[in-house]
């Protein structure tokens, strides 16, 4: 164990975005790798936009990914509460501390006046910055204005000089406080600012390392100043790059799925998702690309996280998902595809389930593809309306259907296990060959007769998964179709 403590601090204003999920993952891997702890903190101070349904869905999405925090609103812990909306007393105590030590002061400047000054500064080509009108007010004046019912925000008095920190991913970063005006830590409406609440929380929760997106780099200078003013040590910071769409723009809905919930409902496996998110900016020390969560914990190092933007590549995610899908045992795969099958009205008999799962496994990119491949096991096949009916008419096909009907007609049970189905099919192929049919003239018409399609699961899966009655019905329909199409032309009536 080490004293490393990280936090994942989502704002519950929507479902968990892949970008946030990756932040959670990097925090989790970093902490687990060194034997530290991860805290989940819900940053719900924006009460208008935060919804408690979202924090439940974020917690569920994290659990689905296998990223369980050691402390958080759901599991508790010694540094709670873990929702910012329940921590106002702690923020207020810190405001009072900063007021008492002279690091903060009440600001009575009304909003309109602030706007006006900002415009004047911009017009004079100066950087807009609070002009410290209220910084030098005497205690008596402050008391007088409060007594007169004036409202005040509380501002932090930004110290002079540079702020430098050694970013774990970017290296040293320096900000000059010249560009940072005295910022508000408590608003006139009584709410606390993001930068302030985060610092009080990171300090109170004894966070040692903050790993977050680089959109927060500019906040870091303000946060470090606040740590110093509160007399607390600042954590180490590491800012990872953001995820961009292939066209270089911000990843958004118009590029397709963006939330973990979206990917889960399309049928991506959590293991593939985690593996993919890890690889977005982290480069393993060898050529491997497939890592389960445990392996990631072993291998992950922030030093190997790149500064360059991470491009979201759905093809790579699909490829990884395929790798994980192919590894599933038939029973597990069936359980995973069942909701998708049911949603499309495909209800399989108990004996069919694992065979069908095995049959479709090779074709799946996502679980949601299962119905399109499994439908063949339950849908009606009508040669008359089948798009590939011409394939039923290959020379010798009528003899093939006859042979097949005899052989499958002798099946001892309605459903054969896959190895027996394979043997039965082999016997049919041998007999057909003895009758002079070539391999292709067997497989192709047989596939169309049994499935109405030219592609799909291996034939022995069709034999095992369809069951005797369906096989015989489909062969009969194919044979009748051939008869109708190749039989003598009806005689013209004279
Ligand atoms: N709540 C912030 C967000 O969702 C994260 C704050 C932080 O990591 O410091 O972006």
Short mmCIF file of C-alpha atoms and ligand atoms in Angstrom, two decimals:
data_model
loop_
_atom_site.label_atom_id
_atom_site.label_comp_id
_atom_site.label_asym_id
_atom_site.label_seq_id
_atom_site.Cartn_x
_atom_site.Cartn_y
_atom_site.Cartn_z
CA UNK A 1 0.00 0.00 0.00
CA UNK A 2 1.01 3.57 -0.59
CA UNK A 3 -0.58 6.82 0.43
CA UNK A 4 -1.62 7.51 -3.18
CA UNK A 5 -5.22 8.69 -3.31
CA UNK A 6 -6.87 9.74 -6.54
CA UNK A 7 -10.37 10.86 -7.28
CA UNK A 8 -12.81 10.73 -10.14
CA UNK A 9 -15.05 13.77 -9.91
CA UNK A 10 -17.84 13.73 -12.48
CA UNK A 11 -20.55 16.37 -12.68
CA UNK A 12 -23.82 14.46 -12.96
CA UNK A 13 -25.23 16.53 -15.82
CA UNK A 14 -25.62 13.61 -18.22
CA UNK A 15 -24.70 9.98 -18.63
CA UNK A 16 -21.05 8.93 -18.46
CA UNK A 17 -19.24 10.16 -21.59
CA UNK A 18 -16.39 8.05 -23.00
CA UNK A 19 -14.00 10.92 -22.22
CA UNK A 20 -14.96 10.89 -18.55
CA UNK A 21 -14.88 7.10 -18.49
CA UNK A 22 -11.31 7.23 -19.71
CA UNK A 23 -10.43 9.73 -16.95
CA UNK A 24 -11.97 7.34 -14.42
CA UNK A 25 -10.04 4.44 -15.93
CA UNK A 26 -6.67 6.21 -15.84
CA UNK A 27 -7.26 7.20 -12.22
CA UNK A 28 -8.28 3.66 -11.34
CA UNK A 29 -5.32 2.05 -13.12
CA UNK A 30 -2.84 4.50 -11.69
CA UNK A 31 -4.14 4.01 -8.15
CA UNK A 32 -4.39 0.22 -8.38
CA UNK A 33 -0.96 -0.06 -9.98
CA UNK A 34 0.67 1.52 -6.95
CA UNK A 35 -1.71 0.05 -4.38
CA UNK A 36 -3.47 3.34 -3.70
CA UNK A 37 -7.16 4.25 -3.37
CA UNK A 38 -9.71 5.85 -5.66
CA UNK A 39 -12.43 8.18 -4.44
CA UNK A 40 -15.63 8.91 -6.35
CA UNK A 41 -16.85 12.44 -5.76
CA UNK A 42 -20.05 13.70 -7.32
CA UNK A 43 -19.67 17.37 -8.28
CA UNK A 44 -23.30 18.37 -8.21
CA UNK A 45 -22.99 22.01 -7.18
CA UNK A 46 -24.71 23.08 -10.37
CA UNK A 47 -28.07 22.13 -8.95
CA UNK A 48 -29.99 23.22 -12.02
CA UNK A 49 -28.12 20.85 -14.34
CA UNK A 50 -27.30 18.02 -11.93
CA UNK A 51 -29.76 15.17 -11.58
CA UNK A 52 -29.56 12.39 -9.04
CA UNK A 53 -30.65 9.93 -11.75
CA UNK A 54 -27.41 10.79 -13.51
CA UNK A 55 -25.27 10.04 -10.53
CA UNK A 56 -26.92 6.63 -10.22
CA UNK A 57 -26.30 5.96 -13.90
CA UNK A 58 -22.67 7.11 -13.61
CA UNK A 59 -22.15 4.77 -10.65
CA UNK A 60 -23.75 1.92 -12.63
CA UNK A 61 -21.67 2.61 -15.71
CA UNK A 62 -18.48 2.63 -13.63
CA UNK A 63 -19.51 -0.67 -12.04
CA UNK A 64 -20.21 -2.12 -15.51
CA UNK A 65 -16.68 -1.15 -16.55
CA UNK A 66 -15.33 -2.78 -13.38
CA UNK A 67 -14.05 0.53 -12.01
CA UNK A 68 -15.23 0.42 -8.44
CA UNK A 69 -14.10 3.29 -6.25
CA UNK A 70 -12.87 2.55 -2.74
CA UNK A 71 -14.79 5.49 -1.32
CA UNK A 72 -17.81 7.29 -2.67
CA UNK A 73 -21.47 8.14 -2.19
CA UNK A 74 -22.52 4.53 -2.74
CA UNK A 75 -19.89 2.81 -0.58
CA UNK A 76 -19.18 5.53 1.99
CA UNK A 77 -15.77 6.09 3.54
CA UNK A 78 -13.97 8.19 6.12
CA UNK A 79 -13.77 11.40 4.04
CA UNK A 80 -17.42 11.88 3.19
CA UNK A 81 -19.87 13.14 2.36
CA UNK A 82 -18.94 12.43 -1.25
CA UNK A 83 -21.51 14.68 -2.93
CA UNK A 84 -20.55 18.33 -3.15
CA UNK A 85 -24.15 19.35 -2.47
CA UNK A 86 -23.72 17.86 1.02
CA UNK A 87 -20.43 19.61 1.78
CA UNK A 88 -21.48 23.27 2.04
CA UNK A 89 -20.46 23.44 5.72
CA UNK A 90 -16.89 22.52 4.76
CA UNK A 91 -16.75 25.14 2.01
CA UNK A 92 -18.12 27.78 4.37
CA UNK A 93 -15.51 26.97 7.01
CA UNK A 94 -12.78 27.36 4.37
CA UNK A 95 -14.25 30.70 3.21
CA UNK A 96 -14.17 31.92 6.81
CA UNK A 97 -10.57 30.76 7.15
CA UNK A 98 -9.52 32.68 4.03
CA UNK A 99 -11.42 35.80 5.16
CA UNK A 100 -9.76 35.61 8.57
CA UNK A 101 -6.28 35.22 7.10
CA UNK A 102 -6.76 38.01 4.58
CA UNK A 103 -6.71 35.72 1.53
CA UNK A 104 -10.28 36.57 0.67
CA UNK A 105 -12.48 39.66 0.79
CA UNK A 106 -16.12 40.55 0.19
CA UNK A 107 -16.82 42.21 -3.14
CA UNK A 108 -19.93 44.39 -3.41
CA UNK A 109 -19.48 45.32 -7.08
CA UNK A 110 -22.78 44.72 -8.86
CA UNK A 111 -22.81 42.52 -11.93
CA UNK A 112 -23.66 45.37 -14.35
CA UNK A 113 -20.71 47.40 -13.14
CA UNK A 114 -18.38 44.42 -13.58
CA UNK A 115 -19.63 43.93 -17.13
CA UNK A 116 -19.16 47.60 -17.92
CA UNK A 117 -15.56 47.58 -16.65
CA UNK A 118 -14.84 44.43 -18.57
CA UNK A 119 -15.98 46.09 -21.78
CA UNK A 120 -13.84 49.14 -21.09
CA UNK A 121 -10.80 46.91 -20.54
CA UNK A 122 -11.47 45.03 -23.75
CA UNK A 123 -11.94 48.30 -25.64
CA UNK A 124 -8.55 49.43 -24.34
CA UNK A 125 -7.06 46.11 -25.54
CA UNK A 126 -6.38 45.06 -21.95
CA UNK A 127 -7.04 41.62 -20.54
CA UNK A 128 -10.30 41.72 -18.57
CA UNK A 129 -9.48 41.27 -14.92
CA UNK A 130 -11.20 42.34 -11.71
CA UNK A 131 -9.78 45.75 -10.76
CA UNK A 132 -9.77 45.13 -7.00
CA UNK A 133 -12.22 47.93 -6.20
CA UNK A 134 -13.32 46.09 -3.05
CA UNK A 135 -9.92 44.67 -2.06
CA UNK A 136 -8.95 47.55 0.18
CA UNK A 137 -12.27 48.13 1.97
CA UNK A 138 -11.86 48.66 5.70
CA UNK A 139 -13.56 46.25 8.11
CA UNK A 140 -15.83 49.05 9.27
CA UNK A 141 -16.91 49.82 5.73
CA UNK A 142 -17.54 46.16 5.02
CA UNK A 143 -19.65 45.82 8.18
CA UNK A 144 -21.55 48.98 7.30
CA UNK A 145 -22.42 47.77 3.81
CA UNK A 146 -23.55 44.37 5.08
CA UNK A 147 -25.62 46.11 7.76
CA UNK A 148 -27.23 48.20 5.01
CA UNK A 149 -28.34 44.97 3.35
CA UNK A 150 -25.85 44.95 0.48
CA UNK A 151 -24.98 41.59 -1.01
CA UNK A 152 -21.41 40.52 -1.56
CA UNK A 153 -19.53 37.79 -3.34
CA UNK A 154 -16.30 36.56 -1.78
CA UNK A 155 -13.17 36.89 -3.88
CA UNK A 156 -9.81 35.25 -3.49
CA UNK A 157 -6.87 37.63 -3.36
CA UNK A 158 -4.53 36.28 -6.01
CA UNK A 159 -0.88 36.49 -4.89
CA UNK A 160 1.80 37.98 -7.14
CA UNK A 161 4.33 35.83 -8.92
CA UNK A 162 4.36 32.72 -11.08
CA UNK A 163 2.77 29.39 -10.34
CA UNK A 164 4.70 26.41 -11.64
CA UNK A 165 3.85 22.77 -11.41
CA UNK A 166 5.37 19.61 -12.82
CA UNK A 167 2.55 18.03 -14.78
CA UNK A 168 3.01 14.25 -14.77
CA UNK A 169 2.04 14.04 -18.46
CA UNK A 170 3.00 17.45 -19.88
CA UNK A 171 6.10 18.27 -17.84
CA UNK A 172 6.61 21.69 -16.21
CA UNK A 173 3.89 24.28 -16.75
CA UNK A 174 4.08 27.88 -15.55
CA UNK A 175 1.33 30.48 -15.21
CA UNK A 176 1.88 34.11 -14.39
CA UNK A 177 -0.58 35.45 -11.85
CA UNK A 178 -0.70 38.67 -13.92
CA UNK A 179 -3.26 36.99 -16.11
CA UNK A 180 -5.38 35.82 -13.19
CA UNK A 181 -7.73 38.31 -11.58
CA UNK A 182 -9.04 37.94 -8.03
CA UNK A 183 -11.65 35.29 -8.64
CA UNK A 184 -14.91 34.58 -6.88
CA UNK A 185 -14.95 31.68 -4.46
CA UNK A 186 -18.46 32.26 -3.11
CA UNK A 187 -21.16 33.78 -5.23
CA UNK A 188 -23.77 36.29 -4.04
CA UNK A 189 -26.36 33.50 -4.33
CA UNK A 190 -24.42 31.57 -1.66
CA UNK A 191 -22.99 28.94 -4.06
CA UNK A 192 -19.28 28.09 -4.07
CA UNK A 193 -17.18 28.19 -7.23
CA UNK A 194 -15.89 25.06 -8.93
CA UNK A 195 -12.20 25.85 -8.33
CA UNK A 196 -12.80 26.53 -4.67
CA UNK A 197 -14.98 23.51 -3.90
CA UNK A 198 -12.54 21.21 -5.70
CA UNK A 199 -9.63 22.44 -3.59
CA UNK A 200 -11.50 22.14 -0.30
CA UNK A 201 -12.51 18.62 -1.32
CA UNK A 202 -9.14 17.51 -2.66
CA UNK A 203 -7.54 18.76 0.54
CA UNK A 204 -10.20 17.25 2.82
CA UNK A 205 -10.15 13.93 0.99
CA UNK A 206 -6.34 13.86 1.14
CA UNK A 207 -6.02 13.48 -2.61
CA UNK A 208 -2.38 13.07 -3.62
CA UNK A 209 -2.75 12.91 -7.41
CA UNK A 210 -5.23 14.61 -9.71
CA UNK A 211 -5.51 12.95 -13.12
CA UNK A 212 -7.95 14.77 -15.38
CA UNK A 213 -8.51 16.17 -18.85
CA UNK A 214 -6.29 18.95 -20.17
CA UNK A 215 -9.31 21.25 -20.36
CA UNK A 216 -8.60 21.72 -16.63
CA UNK A 217 -4.97 22.85 -16.99
CA UNK A 218 -5.85 26.52 -16.64
CA UNK A 219 -7.77 25.78 -13.44
CA UNK A 220 -4.71 24.22 -11.88
CA UNK A 221 -2.92 27.52 -11.25
CA UNK A 222 -5.94 28.88 -9.34
CA UNK A 223 -6.29 25.65 -7.43
CA UNK A 224 -2.63 25.61 -6.41
CA UNK A 225 -2.92 29.18 -5.11
CA UNK A 226 -5.90 28.15 -3.02
CA UNK A 227 -4.06 25.16 -1.56
CA UNK A 228 -1.21 27.44 -0.51
CA UNK A 229 -3.57 29.98 1.03
CA UNK A 230 -5.36 27.25 2.98
CA UNK A 231 -2.01 25.96 4.23
CA UNK A 232 -2.44 22.56 2.56
CA UNK A 233 -0.06 20.70 0.27
CA UNK A 234 -1.18 20.65 -3.37
CA UNK A 235 -1.55 17.27 -5.06
CA UNK A 236 0.48 16.21 -8.11
CA UNK A 237 -1.34 16.90 -11.37
CA UNK A 238 -1.47 15.00 -14.63
CA UNK A 239 -3.61 16.28 -17.51
CA UNK A 240 -4.37 13.84 -20.28
CA UNK A 241 -5.40 14.90 -23.77
CA UNK A 242 -9.01 15.00 -24.87
CA UNK A 243 -10.72 12.53 -27.18
CA UNK A 244 -11.38 13.87 -30.67
CA UNK A 245 -13.43 12.53 -33.55
CA UNK A 246 -11.52 11.30 -36.64
CA UNK A 247 -12.17 14.68 -38.31
CA UNK A 248 -10.32 16.38 -35.45
CA UNK A 249 -13.42 17.99 -33.95
CA UNK A 250 -14.74 17.45 -30.44
CA UNK A 251 -16.31 14.00 -30.17
CA UNK A 252 -20.05 14.55 -30.13
CA UNK A 253 -23.37 12.83 -30.77
CA UNK A 254 -23.14 13.49 -34.48
CA UNK A 255 -20.20 11.05 -34.61
CA UNK A 256 -22.38 8.27 -33.20
CA UNK A 257 -22.36 6.76 -29.73
CA UNK A 258 -20.48 8.83 -27.14
CA UNK A 259 -21.71 7.65 -23.78
CA UNK A 260 -20.88 4.41 -22.04
CA UNK A 261 -24.61 3.69 -21.89
CA UNK A 262 -24.85 4.01 -25.71
CA UNK A 263 -21.98 1.59 -26.26
CA UNK A 264 -23.39 -0.86 -23.74
CA UNK A 265 -26.79 -0.91 -25.45
CA UNK A 266 -25.23 -1.41 -28.87
CA UNK A 267 -23.60 -4.52 -27.47
CA UNK A 268 -19.99 -3.66 -26.76
CA UNK A 269 -18.46 -5.72 -23.97
CA UNK A 270 -17.11 -3.88 -20.97
CA UNK A 271 -13.74 -5.64 -21.29
CA UNK A 272 -13.35 -4.38 -24.86
CA UNK A 273 -14.44 -0.89 -23.88
CA UNK A 274 -11.93 -0.73 -21.02
CA UNK A 275 -9.16 -2.12 -23.22
CA UNK A 276 -9.96 0.40 -25.95
CA UNK A 277 -10.19 3.39 -23.63
CA UNK A 278 -6.87 2.48 -22.03
CA UNK A 279 -5.14 2.38 -25.42
CA UNK A 280 -6.52 5.76 -26.52
CA UNK A 281 -3.51 7.60 -25.11
CA UNK A 282 -1.53 5.02 -23.17
CA UNK A 283 1.17 3.13 -25.02
CA UNK A 284 2.12 -0.27 -23.66
CA UNK A 285 5.80 -1.14 -23.41
CA UNK A 286 5.46 -3.97 -25.94
CA UNK A 287 3.47 -4.76 -29.08
CA UNK A 288 0.47 -6.21 -27.29
CA UNK A 289 -2.93 -4.59 -27.78
CA UNK A 290 -5.19 -6.87 -25.83
CA UNK A 291 -5.23 -6.28 -22.09
CA UNK A 292 -7.82 -7.22 -19.54
CA UNK A 293 -8.35 -5.00 -16.54
CA UNK A 294 -5.95 -6.94 -14.34
CA UNK A 295 -3.22 -6.77 -16.98
CA UNK A 296 -3.83 -3.06 -17.39
CA UNK A 297 -3.42 -2.59 -13.65
CA UNK A 298 -0.08 -4.40 -13.87
CA UNK A 299 1.20 -2.50 -16.88
CA UNK A 300 -0.27 0.99 -16.69
CA UNK A 301 2.08 3.91 -16.16
CA UNK A 302 1.18 7.56 -16.49
CA UNK A 303 4.64 8.14 -17.94
CA UNK A 304 3.51 6.24 -21.03
CA UNK A 305 0.44 8.41 -21.60
CA UNK A 306 0.85 10.62 -24.65
CA UNK A 307 0.19 14.34 -24.78
CA UNK A 308 -1.24 14.19 -28.30
CA UNK A 309 -4.99 14.25 -28.82
CA UNK A 310 -6.61 10.83 -28.78
CA UNK A 311 -8.56 10.06 -31.94
CA UNK A 312 -11.61 7.93 -31.43
CA UNK A 313 -11.36 5.04 -33.87
CA UNK A 314 -14.51 2.93 -33.92
CA UNK A 315 -12.84 0.32 -36.15
CA UNK A 316 -10.30 -0.45 -33.50
CA UNK A 317 -12.99 -0.68 -30.84
CA UNK A 318 -14.95 -3.03 -33.12
CA UNK A 319 -11.89 -5.16 -33.67
CA UNK A 320 -11.22 -5.43 -29.94
CA UNK A 321 -14.86 -6.16 -29.23
CA UNK A 322 -14.69 -9.00 -31.75
CA UNK A 323 -11.67 -10.47 -29.97
CA UNK A 324 -13.50 -10.50 -26.65
CA UNK A 325 -16.72 -11.81 -28.18
CA UNK A 326 -14.92 -14.76 -29.75
CA UNK A 327 -13.60 -15.74 -26.33
CA UNK A 328 -16.97 -16.16 -24.67
CA UNK A 329 -18.30 -19.59 -23.80
CA UNK A 330 -21.55 -20.38 -25.66
CA UNK A 331 -23.66 -20.15 -22.49
CA UNK A 332 -22.21 -16.76 -21.57
CA UNK A 333 -22.58 -15.51 -25.10
CA UNK A 334 -26.18 -16.67 -25.23
CA UNK A 335 -26.97 -14.87 -21.98
CA UNK A 336 -25.42 -11.73 -23.47
CA UNK A 337 -27.30 -11.85 -26.77
CA UNK A 338 -30.63 -13.02 -25.35
CA UNK A 339 -32.04 -9.51 -24.67
CA UNK A 340 -31.27 -8.52 -28.28
CA UNK A 341 -32.88 -11.67 -29.64
CA UNK A 342 -35.97 -11.23 -27.50
CA UNK A 343 -36.30 -7.61 -28.52
CA UNK A 344 -36.58 -8.84 -32.11
CA UNK A 345 -39.01 -11.59 -31.20
CA UNK A 346 -36.50 -14.43 -31.57
CA UNK A 347 -37.28 -16.95 -28.86
CA UNK A 348 -35.13 -20.05 -29.05
CA UNK A 349 -35.83 -23.45 -27.54
CA UNK A 350 -33.52 -24.42 -24.69
CA UNK A 351 -31.60 -26.94 -26.81
CA UNK A 352 -31.05 -24.42 -29.58
CA UNK A 353 -29.61 -21.64 -27.47
CA UNK A 354 -25.95 -22.51 -27.11
CA UNK A 355 -25.75 -23.88 -30.64
CA UNK A 356 -27.14 -20.66 -32.06
CA UNK A 357 -24.80 -18.61 -29.87
CA UNK A 358 -21.85 -20.62 -31.16
CA UNK A 359 -23.16 -20.39 -34.72
CA UNK A 360 -23.38 -16.59 -34.79
CA UNK A 361 -20.26 -15.96 -32.71
CA UNK A 362 -17.83 -15.59 -35.62
CA UNK A 363 -19.98 -12.97 -37.33
CA UNK A 364 -20.61 -10.62 -34.45
CA UNK A 365 -19.01 -7.21 -34.18
CA UNK A 366 -21.36 -6.23 -31.35
CA UNK A 367 -23.96 -8.20 -29.43
CA UNK A 368 -26.65 -6.20 -31.20
CA UNK A 369 -25.74 -7.95 -34.47
CA UNK A 370 -26.93 -11.29 -33.09
CA UNK A 371 -30.58 -11.11 -34.28
CA UNK A 372 -29.65 -10.60 -37.92
CA UNK A 373 -27.60 -13.82 -37.87
CA UNK A 374 -29.83 -15.80 -35.53
CA UNK A 375 -33.05 -15.04 -37.40
CA UNK A 376 -32.24 -17.81 -39.85
CA UNK A 377 -32.91 -20.38 -37.12
CA UNK A 378 -36.51 -19.30 -36.62
CA UNK A 379 -37.72 -17.34 -39.65
CA UNK A 380 -39.83 -18.97 -42.33
CA UNK A 381 -37.93 -19.66 -45.55
CA UNK A 382 -40.01 -19.52 -48.71
CA UNK A 383 -38.00 -20.44 -51.82
CA UNK A 384 -40.55 -18.70 -54.04
CA UNK A 385 -39.72 -15.33 -52.52
CA UNK A 386 -36.12 -16.04 -51.64
CA UNK A 387 -33.60 -13.68 -53.24
CA UNK A 388 -31.19 -16.52 -53.92
CA UNK A 389 -33.70 -19.03 -55.25
CA UNK A 390 -31.74 -19.48 -58.48
CA UNK A 391 -29.04 -21.23 -56.46
CA UNK A 392 -31.59 -23.92 -55.62
CA UNK A 393 -31.70 -24.88 -59.27
CA UNK A 394 -28.07 -25.89 -59.71
CA UNK A 395 -27.70 -29.14 -61.67
CA UNK A 396 -28.11 -32.15 -59.41
CA UNK A 397 -29.79 -30.11 -56.67
CA UNK A 398 -33.02 -32.14 -56.88
CA UNK A 399 -31.06 -35.29 -56.18
CA UNK A 400 -29.23 -33.55 -53.34
CA UNK A 401 -32.50 -32.56 -51.63
CA UNK A 402 -33.77 -36.10 -51.99
CA UNK A 403 -30.64 -37.52 -50.38
CA UNK A 404 -30.69 -34.90 -47.66
CA UNK A 405 -34.31 -35.64 -46.82
CA UNK A 406 -33.47 -39.31 -46.38
CA UNK A 407 -30.44 -38.67 -44.22
CA UNK A 408 -31.91 -35.93 -42.04
CA UNK A 409 -35.17 -37.87 -41.89
CA UNK A 410 -33.25 -40.54 -40.02
CA UNK A 411 -32.09 -38.18 -37.30
CA UNK A 412 -32.79 -39.90 -34.00
CA UNK A 413 -33.72 -36.69 -32.19
CA UNK A 414 -35.21 -33.37 -33.16
CA UNK A 415 -31.93 -31.65 -32.27
CA UNK A 416 -28.46 -33.12 -32.71
CA UNK A 417 -25.45 -31.94 -30.75
CA UNK A 418 -22.94 -30.09 -32.94
CA UNK A 419 -20.45 -33.02 -33.34
CA UNK A 420 -23.25 -35.36 -34.48
CA UNK A 421 -24.65 -32.73 -36.81
CA UNK A 422 -21.18 -32.39 -38.28
CA UNK A 423 -20.97 -36.18 -38.84
CA UNK A 424 -24.44 -36.35 -40.40
CA UNK A 425 -23.55 -33.56 -42.79
CA UNK A 426 -20.28 -35.31 -43.68
CA UNK A 427 -22.22 -38.46 -44.53
CA UNK A 428 -24.54 -36.50 -46.78
CA UNK A 429 -21.63 -34.86 -48.58
CA UNK A 430 -19.90 -38.23 -49.13
CA UNK A 431 -23.06 -39.79 -50.55
CA UNK A 432 -23.68 -36.79 -52.80
CA UNK A 433 -20.10 -37.01 -54.03
CA UNK A 434 -20.57 -40.68 -54.76
CA UNK A 435 -23.49 -39.59 -56.92
CA UNK A 436 -21.13 -37.35 -58.86
CA UNK A 437 -21.82 -33.99 -57.21
CA UNK A 438 -18.87 -31.67 -56.56
CA UNK A 439 -18.38 -29.94 -53.17
CA UNK A 440 -19.68 -26.56 -54.29
CA UNK A 441 -22.75 -28.13 -55.92
CA UNK A 442 -23.54 -29.58 -52.48
CA UNK A 443 -22.78 -26.80 -50.06
CA UNK A 444 -24.20 -23.86 -51.92
CA UNK A 445 -27.71 -25.14 -52.79
CA UNK A 446 -27.94 -26.84 -49.40
CA UNK A 447 -27.17 -23.59 -47.61
CA UNK A 448 -29.81 -21.71 -49.60
CA UNK A 449 -32.33 -24.51 -49.09
CA UNK A 450 -31.75 -24.55 -45.32
CA UNK A 451 -31.42 -20.84 -44.72
CA UNK A 452 -32.67 -18.91 -47.75
CA UNK A 453 -29.32 -17.08 -47.74
CA UNK A 454 -25.99 -17.38 -49.42
CA UNK A 455 -23.99 -16.58 -46.33
CA UNK A 456 -24.31 -17.30 -42.66
CA UNK A 457 -23.32 -19.79 -40.02
CA UNK A 458 -21.37 -22.92 -40.90
CA UNK A 459 -23.69 -25.59 -42.34
CA UNK A 460 -23.22 -27.99 -39.44
CA UNK A 461 -24.48 -25.25 -37.09
CA UNK A 462 -27.55 -24.90 -39.28
CA UNK A 463 -28.09 -28.65 -39.06
CA UNK A 464 -27.64 -28.64 -35.28
CA UNK A 465 -29.59 -25.45 -34.59
CA UNK A 466 -32.55 -25.79 -36.96
CA UNK A 467 -33.83 -29.14 -35.74
CA UNK A 468 -35.18 -32.03 -37.77
CA UNK A 469 -38.69 -30.68 -38.49
CA UNK A 470 -37.49 -27.34 -39.82
CA UNK A 471 -34.75 -28.99 -41.88
CA UNK A 472 -37.22 -31.38 -43.49
CA UNK A 473 -39.80 -28.67 -44.13
CA UNK A 474 -37.21 -26.43 -45.79
CA UNK A 475 -35.83 -29.27 -47.93
CA UNK A 476 -39.34 -30.20 -48.99
CA UNK A 477 -40.07 -26.61 -49.99
CA UNK A 478 -36.81 -26.44 -51.94
CA UNK A 479 -37.56 -29.73 -53.74
CA UNK A 480 -41.06 -28.57 -54.66
CA UNK A 481 -39.71 -25.30 -55.93
CA UNK A 482 -37.23 -27.13 -58.16
CA UNK A 483 -40.02 -29.38 -59.44
CA UNK A 484 -42.20 -26.43 -60.27
CA UNK A 485 -39.42 -24.63 -62.08
CA UNK A 486 -37.90 -27.58 -63.97
CA UNK A 487 -41.00 -29.77 -64.51
CA UNK A 488 -42.65 -30.10 -67.93
CA UNK A 489 -44.31 -26.92 -69.19
CA UNK A 490 -48.07 -27.15 -68.77
CA UNK A 491 -49.52 -28.30 -72.12
CA UNK A 492 -51.28 -25.61 -74.04
CA UNK A 493 -54.98 -26.33 -74.41
CA UNK A 494 -56.10 -26.79 -77.97
N1 LIG B 1 -16.33 17.93 -12.19
C1 LIG B 1 -15.34 18.23 -13.16
C2 LIG B 1 -15.76 17.77 -14.53
O1 LIG B 1 -16.69 17.04 -14.67
C3 LIG B 1 -14.00 17.58 -12.87
C4 LIG B 1 -13.23 18.34 -11.91
C5 LIG B 1 -11.81 17.94 -11.71
O2 LIG B 1 -11.41 16.84 -12.14
O3 LIG B 1 -11.11 18.69 -11.10
O4 LIG B 1 -15.16 18.15 -15.50
#
